[in-house]
Amino acid sequence: MTDCIFCAIVAGQSPASVVLDEPDVLAFMDIRPFTPGHLLVIPKRHASGLAQLDPEDGAKVFAAGQRIATAMRASELPIEGVNMFLADGVAAGQEVFHVHLHLVPRTAGDGFGIRAHWQTPNRTVLDGTAATIRTAVESHRS
Ligand code: 5GP
Ligand code: ZN
């Protein structure tokens, strides 16, 4: 028995309300939904975070999420918009260490939101941060 709850769902050892079952991707309802219809899209192959995720699996997860989000908005469910959300790392709010893409259906006034202290950096600061990240991206190959 795996100690990863999402691997246990993939293996059929733990129950889930499945929305989409593809060879490399599974989508199922979140057990503690932020809003009605909140679901998760995961790669079947275990990856604890984005650094461990095969980019091809990542592409399949996003494609499945895009397809489900579009279908949900066209469905009879009262969905006016969808947020995609992915937490990578404890500081980002990740609690389950098997990569998952949240799809959160939205309706006006549903109370879901992102709490933040919005910052107003000047162009010099933005350019400096961009240069640091650009260098990191150029030197990092997954
Ligand atoms: P995170 O904070 O890691 O981005 O989100 C983890 C999500 O997984 C939470 O929204 C939580 O409700 C959901 N979750 C945790 N355990 C289970 C489970 O056993 N089954 C399902 N369907 N969802 C789970
Ligand atoms: Zn897993």
Coordinates of C-alpha atoms and ligand atoms in Angstrom, one line a residue:
M1 CA 0.0 0.0 0.0
T2 CA 1.5 3.3 -1.1
D3 CA 1.7 6.2 1.4
C4 CA 0.7 8.7 -1.2
I5 CA -3.0 9.3 -1.1
F6 CA -3.2 10.2 -4.8
C7 CA -1.2 7.2 -5.8
A8 CA -3.6 5.1 -3.8
I9 CA -6.5 6.6 -5.7
V10 CA -4.8 5.9 -9.0
A11 CA -4.2 2.3 -7.9
G12 CA -7.9 1.9 -7.0
Q13 CA -7.0 1.4 -3.3
S14 CA -8.8 4.5 -2.2
P15 CA -12.2 5.8 -3.4
A16 CA -12.6 8.9 -5.6
S17 CA -15.3 10.4 -7.7
V18 CA -13.7 10.2 -11.1
V19 CA -14.3 12.8 -13.8
L20 CA -11.7 11.8 -16.4
D21 CA -9.6 8.6 -16.6
E22 CA -6.9 8.7 -19.3
P23 CA -3.7 6.6 -19.7
D24 CA -1.5 9.1 -18.0
V25 CA -4.0 11.5 -16.2
L26 CA -6.8 11.2 -13.7
A27 CA -9.3 13.9 -12.6
F28 CA -11.5 13.5 -9.6
M29 CA -13.6 15.6 -7.2
D30 CA -11.8 17.3 -4.3
I31 CA -13.1 16.0 -1.0
R32 CA -13.0 19.5 0.6
P33 CA -14.2 21.7 -2.3
F34 CA -13.6 25.5 -2.2
T35 CA -16.7 25.8 -4.4
P36 CA -19.2 23.3 -5.8
G37 CA -17.5 21.3 -8.6
H38 CA -13.9 21.9 -7.4
L39 CA -11.8 19.0 -8.8
L40 CA -8.2 17.9 -9.1
V41 CA -6.3 16.8 -12.2
I42 CA -3.2 14.7 -11.5
P43 CA -0.5 12.8 -13.5
K44 CA -0.9 9.1 -12.8
R45 CA 2.9 8.8 -12.5
H46 CA 4.0 10.0 -9.0
A47 CA 5.8 13.4 -8.9
S48 CA 6.0 15.2 -5.6
G49 CA 6.4 18.6 -7.1
L50 CA 7.0 20.5 -10.4
A51 CA 10.7 19.8 -10.3
Q52 CA 10.0 16.1 -10.3
L53 CA 7.2 16.2 -12.9
D54 CA 7.9 14.9 -16.5
P55 CA 7.1 17.9 -18.7
E56 CA 5.0 15.6 -21.0
D57 CA 2.9 14.6 -18.0
G58 CA 2.6 18.3 -17.1
A59 CA 1.4 19.1 -20.6
K60 CA -1.2 16.2 -20.4
V61 CA -2.4 17.5 -17.0
F62 CA -2.9 21.0 -18.4
A63 CA -4.6 19.7 -21.5
A64 CA -7.0 17.6 -19.5
G65 CA -7.6 20.6 -17.2
Q66 CA -8.3 22.9 -20.1
R67 CA -10.8 20.3 -21.6
I68 CA -12.6 19.8 -18.3
A69 CA -12.8 23.5 -17.6
T70 CA -14.2 24.3 -21.0
A71 CA -16.7 21.4 -20.7
M72 CA -17.8 22.5 -17.2
R73 CA -18.5 26.1 -18.4
A74 CA -20.6 24.7 -21.3
S75 CA -22.4 22.2 -18.9
E76 CA -25.7 22.7 -17.1
L77 CA -23.8 23.4 -13.9
P78 CA -24.1 27.1 -12.8
I79 CA -20.4 27.9 -13.6
E80 CA -19.5 31.4 -14.7
G81 CA -15.7 31.1 -14.7
V82 CA -12.9 28.7 -13.6
N83 CA -9.7 29.3 -11.7
M84 CA -6.8 26.9 -12.2
F85 CA -4.5 26.7 -9.2
L86 CA -1.4 24.6 -8.5
A87 CA 0.5 24.7 -5.2
D88 CA 4.2 23.8 -5.4
G89 CA 5.9 23.7 -2.1
V90 CA 4.7 24.1 1.5
A91 CA 5.0 27.9 1.4
A92 CA 2.6 27.8 -1.6
G93 CA 0.1 25.9 0.4
Q94 CA 0.9 22.4 -1.0
E95 CA -0.5 19.7 1.4
V96 CA -0.5 16.6 -0.8
F97 CA 2.9 15.9 -2.3
H98 CA 1.7 14.4 -5.6
V99 CA 1.4 17.2 -8.2
H100 CA -2.2 18.2 -8.8
L101 CA -4.0 21.0 -10.7
H102 CA -7.0 22.5 -8.9
L103 CA -10.0 23.4 -11.1
V104 CA -12.2 25.8 -9.1
P105 CA -15.5 26.6 -10.7
R106 CA -16.5 30.3 -10.0
T107 CA -19.7 32.2 -9.7
A108 CA -20.1 35.9 -8.9
G109 CA -19.9 36.4 -5.1
D110 CA -18.9 32.8 -4.3
G111 CA -16.4 34.1 -1.7
F112 CA -13.3 32.4 -3.2
G113 CA -10.3 34.6 -3.7
I114 CA -6.6 35.2 -3.3
R115 CA -5.5 37.2 -0.3
A116 CA -2.4 39.3 -1.0
H117 CA -0.6 42.5 -0.1
W118 CA -0.3 43.9 -3.6
Q119 CA 3.1 45.4 -4.2
T120 CA 4.0 48.3 -6.6
P121 CA 7.6 47.7 -7.6
N122 CA 9.2 50.2 -10.0
R123 CA 10.6 49.2 -13.5
T124 CA 14.2 49.0 -12.1
V125 CA 13.1 46.4 -9.6
L126 CA 11.0 44.5 -12.2
D127 CA 13.9 44.5 -14.6
G128 CA 16.3 43.2 -11.9
T129 CA 14.0 40.4 -10.9
A130 CA 13.4 39.5 -14.6
A131 CA 17.2 39.3 -15.2
T132 CA 17.7 37.0 -12.2
I133 CA 14.9 34.7 -13.3
R134 CA 16.0 34.8 -17.0
T135 CA 19.5 33.7 -16.0
A136 CA 18.0 30.9 -13.8
V137 CA 15.8 29.7 -16.7
E138 CA 18.7 29.8 -19.2
S139 CA 21.0 27.8 -16.9
H140 CA 18.3 25.3 -15.9
R141 CA 17.4 22.4 -18.1
S142 CA 14.9 19.8 -16.8
Ligands
5GP1 P1 -3.0 21.3 -1.9 O1 -3.2 22.2 -0.7 O2 -1.9 20.3 -1.7 O3 -2.8 22.1 -3.2 O4 -4.4 20.6 -2.1 C1 -4.6 19.3 -1.7 C2 -6.1 19.1 -2.0 O5 -6.3 17.7 -1.9 C3 -7.0 19.7 -1.0 O6 -7.9 20.6 -1.7 C4 -7.7 18.5 -0.3 O7 -9.1 18.8 0.0 C5 -7.6 17.4 -1.3 N1 -7.5 16.1 -0.8 C6 -6.7 15.7 0.3 N2 -6.9 14.4 0.5 C7 -7.8 13.9 -0.5 C8 -8.4 12.7 -0.8 O8 -8.1 11.7 -0.1 N3 -9.3 12.6 -1.8 C9 -9.6 13.7 -2.5 N4 -10.5 13.5 -3.5 N5 -9.0 14.9 -2.3 C10 -8.2 15.0 -1.3
ZN2 ZN 1.6 9.8 -5.6

